[in-house]
Coordinates of C-alpha atoms in Angstrom, one line a residue:
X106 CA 96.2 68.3 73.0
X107 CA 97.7 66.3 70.3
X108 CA 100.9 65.8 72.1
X109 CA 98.8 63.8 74.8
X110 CA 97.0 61.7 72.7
X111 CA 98.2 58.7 70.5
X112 CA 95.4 56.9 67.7
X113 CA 93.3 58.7 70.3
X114 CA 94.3 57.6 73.7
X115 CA 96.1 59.6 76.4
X116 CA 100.0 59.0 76.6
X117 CA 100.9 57.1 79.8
X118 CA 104.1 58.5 81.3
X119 CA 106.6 56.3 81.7
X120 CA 107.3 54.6 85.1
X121 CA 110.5 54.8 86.4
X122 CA 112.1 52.8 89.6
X123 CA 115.0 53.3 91.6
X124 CA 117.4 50.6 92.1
X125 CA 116.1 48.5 94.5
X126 CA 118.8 47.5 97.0
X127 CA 118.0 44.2 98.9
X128 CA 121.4 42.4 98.5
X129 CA 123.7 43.1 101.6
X130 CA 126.5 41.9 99.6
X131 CA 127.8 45.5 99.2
X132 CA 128.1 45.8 103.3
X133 CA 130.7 44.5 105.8
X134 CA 129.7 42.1 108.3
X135 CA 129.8 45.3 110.7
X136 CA 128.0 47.8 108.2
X137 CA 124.9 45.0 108.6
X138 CA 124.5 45.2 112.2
X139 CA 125.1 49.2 112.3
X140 CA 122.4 50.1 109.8
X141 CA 119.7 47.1 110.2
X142 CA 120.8 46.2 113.9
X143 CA 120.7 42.3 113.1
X144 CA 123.8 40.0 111.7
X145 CA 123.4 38.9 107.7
X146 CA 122.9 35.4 109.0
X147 CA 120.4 36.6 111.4
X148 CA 118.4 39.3 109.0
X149 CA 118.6 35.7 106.2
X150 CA 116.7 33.7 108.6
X151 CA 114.2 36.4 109.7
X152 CA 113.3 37.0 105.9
X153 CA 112.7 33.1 105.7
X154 CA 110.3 33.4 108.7
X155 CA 108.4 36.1 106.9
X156 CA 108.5 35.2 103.4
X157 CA 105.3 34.0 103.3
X158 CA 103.7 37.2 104.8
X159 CA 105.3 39.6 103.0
X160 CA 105.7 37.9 99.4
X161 CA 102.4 39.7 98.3
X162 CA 101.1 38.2 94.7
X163 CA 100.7 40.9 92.0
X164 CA 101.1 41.2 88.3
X165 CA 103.4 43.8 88.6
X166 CA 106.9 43.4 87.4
X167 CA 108.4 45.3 89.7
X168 CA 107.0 44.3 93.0
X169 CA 109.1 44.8 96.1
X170 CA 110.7 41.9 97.3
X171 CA 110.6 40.1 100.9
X172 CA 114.0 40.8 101.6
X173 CA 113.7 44.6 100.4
X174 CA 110.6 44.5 102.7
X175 CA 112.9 43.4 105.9
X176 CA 115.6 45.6 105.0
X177 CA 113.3 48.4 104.8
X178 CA 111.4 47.6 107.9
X179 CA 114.9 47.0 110.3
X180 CA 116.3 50.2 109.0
X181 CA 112.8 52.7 110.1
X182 CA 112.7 51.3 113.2
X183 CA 116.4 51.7 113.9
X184 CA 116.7 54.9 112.4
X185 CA 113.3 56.6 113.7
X186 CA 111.3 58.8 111.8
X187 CA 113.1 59.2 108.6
X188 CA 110.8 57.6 106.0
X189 CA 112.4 59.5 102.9
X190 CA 115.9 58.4 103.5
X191 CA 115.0 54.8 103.7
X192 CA 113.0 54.6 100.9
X193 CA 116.1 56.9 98.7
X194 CA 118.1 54.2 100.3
X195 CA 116.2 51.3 98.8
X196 CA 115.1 52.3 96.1
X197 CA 111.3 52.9 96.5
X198 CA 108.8 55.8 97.1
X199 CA 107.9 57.2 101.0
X200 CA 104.4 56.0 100.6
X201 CA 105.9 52.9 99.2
X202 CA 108.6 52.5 102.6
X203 CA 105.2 53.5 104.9
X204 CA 103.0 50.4 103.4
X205 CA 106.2 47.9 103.7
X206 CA 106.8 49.1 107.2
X207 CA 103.4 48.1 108.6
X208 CA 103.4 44.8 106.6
X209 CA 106.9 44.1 108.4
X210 CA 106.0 44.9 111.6
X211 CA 102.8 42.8 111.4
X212 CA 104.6 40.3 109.8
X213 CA 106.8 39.8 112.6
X214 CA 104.0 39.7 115.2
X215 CA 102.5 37.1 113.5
X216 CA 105.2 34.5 112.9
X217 CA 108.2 35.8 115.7
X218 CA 107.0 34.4 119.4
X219 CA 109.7 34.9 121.3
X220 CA 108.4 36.6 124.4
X221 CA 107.4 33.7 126.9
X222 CA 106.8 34.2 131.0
X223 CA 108.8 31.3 132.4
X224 CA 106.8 28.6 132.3
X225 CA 108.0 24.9 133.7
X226 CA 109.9 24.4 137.0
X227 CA 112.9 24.4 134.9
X228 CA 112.7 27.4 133.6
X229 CA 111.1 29.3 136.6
X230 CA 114.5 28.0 138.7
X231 CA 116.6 29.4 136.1
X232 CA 115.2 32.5 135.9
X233 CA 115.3 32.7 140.1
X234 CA 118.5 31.6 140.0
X235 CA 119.7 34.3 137.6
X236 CA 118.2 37.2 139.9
X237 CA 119.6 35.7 143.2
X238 CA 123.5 35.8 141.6
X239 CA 122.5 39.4 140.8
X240 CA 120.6 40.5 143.8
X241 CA 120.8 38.1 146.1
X242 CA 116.7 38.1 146.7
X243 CA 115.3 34.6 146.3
X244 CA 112.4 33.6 144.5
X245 CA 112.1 36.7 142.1
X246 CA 111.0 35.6 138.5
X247 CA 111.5 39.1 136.7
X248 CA 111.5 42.7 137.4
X249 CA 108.4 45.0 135.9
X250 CA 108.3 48.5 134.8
X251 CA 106.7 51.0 132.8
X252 CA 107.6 52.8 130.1
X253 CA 106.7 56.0 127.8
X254 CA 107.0 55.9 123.6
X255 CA 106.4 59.3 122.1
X256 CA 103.7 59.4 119.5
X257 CA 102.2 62.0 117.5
X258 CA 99.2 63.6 119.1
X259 CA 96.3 61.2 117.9
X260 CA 92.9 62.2 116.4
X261 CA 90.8 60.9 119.5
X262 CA 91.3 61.2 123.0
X263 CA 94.4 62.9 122.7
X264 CA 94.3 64.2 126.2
X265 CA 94.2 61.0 127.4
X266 CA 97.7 60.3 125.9
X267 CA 99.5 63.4 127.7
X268 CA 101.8 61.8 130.0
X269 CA 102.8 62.8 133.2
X270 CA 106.1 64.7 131.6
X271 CA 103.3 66.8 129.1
X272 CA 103.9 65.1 125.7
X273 CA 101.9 62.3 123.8
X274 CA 102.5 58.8 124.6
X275 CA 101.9 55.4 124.9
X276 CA 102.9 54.0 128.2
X277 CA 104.1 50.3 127.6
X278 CA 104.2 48.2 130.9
X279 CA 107.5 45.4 130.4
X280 CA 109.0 42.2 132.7
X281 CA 112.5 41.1 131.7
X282 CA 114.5 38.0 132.9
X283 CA 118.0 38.8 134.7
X284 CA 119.2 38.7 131.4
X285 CA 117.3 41.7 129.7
X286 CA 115.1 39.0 128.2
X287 CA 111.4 40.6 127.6
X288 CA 109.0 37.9 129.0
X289 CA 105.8 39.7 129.2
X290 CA 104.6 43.2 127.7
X291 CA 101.5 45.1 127.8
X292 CA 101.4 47.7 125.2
X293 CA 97.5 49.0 124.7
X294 CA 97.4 52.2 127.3
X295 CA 97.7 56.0 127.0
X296 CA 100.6 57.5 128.6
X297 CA 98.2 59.4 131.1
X298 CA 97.8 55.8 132.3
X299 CA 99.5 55.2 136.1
X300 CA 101.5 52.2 136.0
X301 CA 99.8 50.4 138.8
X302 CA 96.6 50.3 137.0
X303 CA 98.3 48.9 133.8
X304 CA 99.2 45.9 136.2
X305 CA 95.8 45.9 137.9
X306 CA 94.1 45.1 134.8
X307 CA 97.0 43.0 133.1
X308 CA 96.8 39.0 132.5
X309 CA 100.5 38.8 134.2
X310 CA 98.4 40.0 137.4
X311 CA 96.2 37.1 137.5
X312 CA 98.7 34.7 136.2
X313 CA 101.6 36.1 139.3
X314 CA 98.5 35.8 141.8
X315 CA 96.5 32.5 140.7
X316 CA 99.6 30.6 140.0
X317 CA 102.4 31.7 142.5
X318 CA 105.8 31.0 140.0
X319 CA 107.1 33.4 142.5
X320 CA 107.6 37.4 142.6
X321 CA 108.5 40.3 140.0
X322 CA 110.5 42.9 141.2
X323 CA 109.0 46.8 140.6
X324 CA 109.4 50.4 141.6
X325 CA 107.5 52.8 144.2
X326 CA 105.0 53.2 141.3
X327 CA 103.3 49.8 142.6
X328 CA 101.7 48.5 145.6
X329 CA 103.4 45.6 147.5
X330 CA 101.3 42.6 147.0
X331 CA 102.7 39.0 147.4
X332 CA 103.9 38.7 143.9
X333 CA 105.2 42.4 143.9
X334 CA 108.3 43.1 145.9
X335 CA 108.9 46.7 146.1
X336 CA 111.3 49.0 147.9
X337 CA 110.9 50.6 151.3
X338 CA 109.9 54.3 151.7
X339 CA 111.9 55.4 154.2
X340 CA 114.8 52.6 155.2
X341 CA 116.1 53.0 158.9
X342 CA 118.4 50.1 160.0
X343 CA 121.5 48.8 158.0
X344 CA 119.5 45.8 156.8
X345 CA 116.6 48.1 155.3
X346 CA 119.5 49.9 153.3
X347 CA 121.3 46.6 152.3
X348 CA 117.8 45.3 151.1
X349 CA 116.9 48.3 149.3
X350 CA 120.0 48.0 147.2
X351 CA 119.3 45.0 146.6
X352 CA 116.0 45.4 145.3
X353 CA 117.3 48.4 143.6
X354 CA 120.1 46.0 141.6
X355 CA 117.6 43.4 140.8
X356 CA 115.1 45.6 139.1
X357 CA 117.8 47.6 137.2
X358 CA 117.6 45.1 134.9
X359 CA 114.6 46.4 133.5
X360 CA 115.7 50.3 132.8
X361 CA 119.1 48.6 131.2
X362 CA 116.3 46.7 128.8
X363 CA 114.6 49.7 127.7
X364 CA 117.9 51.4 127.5
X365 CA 119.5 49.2 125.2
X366 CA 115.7 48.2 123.2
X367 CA 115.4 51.9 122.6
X368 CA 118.8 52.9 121.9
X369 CA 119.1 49.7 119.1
X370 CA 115.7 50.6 117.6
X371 CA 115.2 54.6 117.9
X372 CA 111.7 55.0 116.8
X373 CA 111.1 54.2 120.4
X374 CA 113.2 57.2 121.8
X375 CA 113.1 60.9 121.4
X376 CA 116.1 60.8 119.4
X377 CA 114.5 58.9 116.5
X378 CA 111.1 62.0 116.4
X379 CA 108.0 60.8 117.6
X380 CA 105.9 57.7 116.3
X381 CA 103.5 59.5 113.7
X382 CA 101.2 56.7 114.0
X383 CA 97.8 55.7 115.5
X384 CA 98.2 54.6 119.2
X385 CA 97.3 51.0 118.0
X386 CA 100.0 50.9 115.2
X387 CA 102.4 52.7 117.8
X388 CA 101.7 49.5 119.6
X389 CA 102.4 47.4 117.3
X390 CA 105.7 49.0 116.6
X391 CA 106.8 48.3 120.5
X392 CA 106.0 44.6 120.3
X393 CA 107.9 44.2 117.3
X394 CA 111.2 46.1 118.7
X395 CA 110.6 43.8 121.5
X396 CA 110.9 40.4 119.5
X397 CA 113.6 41.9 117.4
X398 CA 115.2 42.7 120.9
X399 CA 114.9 39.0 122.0
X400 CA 116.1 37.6 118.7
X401 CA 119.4 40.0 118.6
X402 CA 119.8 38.6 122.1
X403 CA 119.0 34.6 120.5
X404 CA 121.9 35.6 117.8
X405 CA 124.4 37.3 120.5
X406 CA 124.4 40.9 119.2
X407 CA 125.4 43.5 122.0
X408 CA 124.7 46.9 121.8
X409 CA 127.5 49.1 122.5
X410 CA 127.5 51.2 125.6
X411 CA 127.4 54.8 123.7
X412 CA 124.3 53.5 121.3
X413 CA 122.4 52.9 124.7
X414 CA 120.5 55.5 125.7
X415 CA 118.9 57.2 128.4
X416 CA 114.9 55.8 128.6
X417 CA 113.3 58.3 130.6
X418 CA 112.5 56.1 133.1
X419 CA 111.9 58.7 135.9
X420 CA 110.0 57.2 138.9
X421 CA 106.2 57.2 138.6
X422 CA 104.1 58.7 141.1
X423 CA 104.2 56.7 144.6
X424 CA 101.4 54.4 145.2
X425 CA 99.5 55.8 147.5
X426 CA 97.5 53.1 149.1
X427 CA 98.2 50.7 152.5
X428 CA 99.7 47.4 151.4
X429 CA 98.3 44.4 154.1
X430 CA 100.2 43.2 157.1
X431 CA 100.7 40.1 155.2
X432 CA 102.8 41.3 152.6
X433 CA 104.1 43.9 154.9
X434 CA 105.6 40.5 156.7
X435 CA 106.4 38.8 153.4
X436 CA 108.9 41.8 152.6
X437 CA 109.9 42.0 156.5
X438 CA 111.4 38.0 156.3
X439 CA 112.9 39.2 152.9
X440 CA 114.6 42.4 154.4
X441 CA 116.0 40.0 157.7
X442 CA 118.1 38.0 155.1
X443 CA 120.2 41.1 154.7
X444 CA 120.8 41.6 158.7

C-alpha cells in the first residue's frame, strides 16, 4: 500500500500523449488529397470555417486542436471503419478519434451549406441547359435516386432497416445537377423504405409540384408525375428506344454521384465496414460526405476512375400504380422529339 500513497494521497499515474500530428507539412501535395480526400489549401480553409465549432475551451494543456480535429474527421470518413488506425495516426486515443469525429461532422453541417436546389431563372436555365447537352431532354432540372448506406443493426426497430438486399441500412434519397452536383438530399429513412414513398413525403415533392422549376429525372422505382420523368416499360417504336436512352443518359448522372461520393469517402460503401452508428448519426455522416462532395467539386478535385466504386444502385422495385393520362401525354410530346 505504501507504494500507492505519497504524505497520504494516492499516486496519480502519469499521463502520456502521442504525438499529435495536425501539420500536413510532412505530406506531398498528392499524399494530402490521397489520405484526407481534400487539397492543403482546401482542408486550410475548411478548418477556418470550423474553428469556432470545434476550438472547445478547456483547462487542459493538451487539448486537441481544430486542425487535428479536421484531419481526424476527413481521414474516418475516407478510410471507413478503422477508428484505431486514425487515432495511432494522430496521435490520440479511439474514444478520443470517436468524440472528434461527431464534433466534425456536426461541425460541418452547421457552418458548410453547399447543397442548394436551383433557385433563380438563372440558375434553373443553367442547370436545364446542362442536362439537354447531355441528354438532349429539355426542361430537366436534376435527376433523383435512392441510395443504401450500411449501418450496424440498431437497437430499435431494426427490422425496419433491413433492406431489400437483407442487410441494415439507411436508404438516402439524392438529386444532382448534370454535373454531379448534390442539390437536394433526404437522409432520415430506414432502408426497408421504397423510394417512391421517400419522395411522396419529401419537401422537394412539394417544391417540384407547387412551383414548376421544371422536371427531375428518376428510375422505374417512381411514378410518372409532371415533375417526374421516368422511363418506359416496354419501348416499341425506334423513338421509344431513342428516348429511353436518353432518359437513361440523363439520370446516370446520379449513380456516377454516388459512385464517386462513396468511393472518395468509404464509410458510405461496403468497402469501408458498416456505419457502427445510430441511424440518426449515420445520417449525419451522409450529409456531411455530401458537402465535402460539393466542396471537392468547388476546389476541382477528381476522383480517379479506379477509386470509384460500384454503389449498389440496383433498380428498386417498379412502381406499381397507373400514372394519369396527363402525364402519360406529357412524356408522349417528350418521346415525339426523338422521332
Amino acid at each position: 500500500m505504501a507504494a500507492l500513497f505519497v504524505f497520504g494521497q494516492r499516486r496519480r499515474k502519469q499521463r502520456t500523449f502521442k504525438d499529435r500530428i495536425s501539420s500536413l507539412d510532412h505530406l506531398s501535395d498528392v499524399e494530402v488529397v490521397d489520405r484526407y480526400r481534400l487539397s492543403r489549401i482546401a482542408i486550410i480553409y475548411l478548418e477556418d470555417n470550423l474553428r469556432n465549432d470545434l476550438s472547445t475551451p478547456t483547462n487542459r494543456s493538451q487539448s486537441v486542436s481544430s486542425m487535428t480535429k479536421v484531419l481526424v474527421g476527413l481521414r474516418v470518413l475516407s478510410k471507413g471503419n478503422f477508428l484505431s488506425e486514425v487515432a495511432d495516426l494522430h496521435g490520440i486515443s479511439k474514444q478520443t478519434a470517436s468524440r472528434v469525429l461527431h464534433e466534425f461532422v456536426d461541425a460541418v453541417n452547421r457552418n458548410i451549406d453547399n447543397i442548394r436546389f436551383p433557385r433563380t431563372q438563372q440558375e434553373l436555365a443553367e442547370a436545364k441547359l446542362g442536362f439537354y447537352k447531355r441528354c438532349k431532354i429539355a426542361n430537366i432540372v436534376g435527376a433523383v435516386d435512392g441510395t443504401l448506406v450500411p449501418i450496424i443493426a440498431p437497437k430499435d426497430s431494426g427490422e425496419a432497416y433491413i433492406c431489400r438486399k437483407g442487410f441494415h441500412a439507411i436508404n438516402v434519397m439524392a438529386t444532382c445537377s448534370h454535373d454531379r452536383r448534390f442539390i437536394d438530399i433526404v437522409a432520415k429513412w430506414p432502408g426497408s423504405q421504397h423510394d417512391s414513398s421517400v419522395m411522396n413525403t419529401s419537401s422537394l415533392k412539394e417544391h417540384m409540384e407547387s412551383g414548376r422549376p421544371g422536371m427531375l429525372l428518376a428510375d422505374s422505382g417512381y411514378p410518372l408525375t409532371t415533375s417526374l420523368l421516368t422511363p418506359l416499360a416496354n419501348p416499341v417504336t425506334p423513338a421509344e428506344a431513342r428516348y429511353n436512352n436518353a432518359q437513361s443518359k440523363g439520370r446516370m448522372v446520379i449513380e456516377q454521384s454516388f459512385g464517386i461520393l462513396k468511393g472518395r469517402f468509404r464509410c458510405l460503401h461496403k468497402t469501408g465496414g458498416v456505419l457502427s452508428y445510430s441511424p440518426e448519426k449515420s445520417c449525419a455522416i451522409f450529409m456531411a460526405c455530401a458537402r465535402l462532395h460539393n466542396m471537392c467539386l468547388d476546389w476541382g478535385l477528381t476522383l480517379d476512375d479506379a477509386q470509384v466504386v460500384d454503389p449498389g444502385q440496383d433498380a428498386m422495385e417498379a412502381w406499381m400504380g397507373q400514372p394519369g393520362l396527363q402525364v402519360q401525354e406529357l412524356r408522349r410530346r417528350v418521346v415525339n422529339t426523338f422521332v
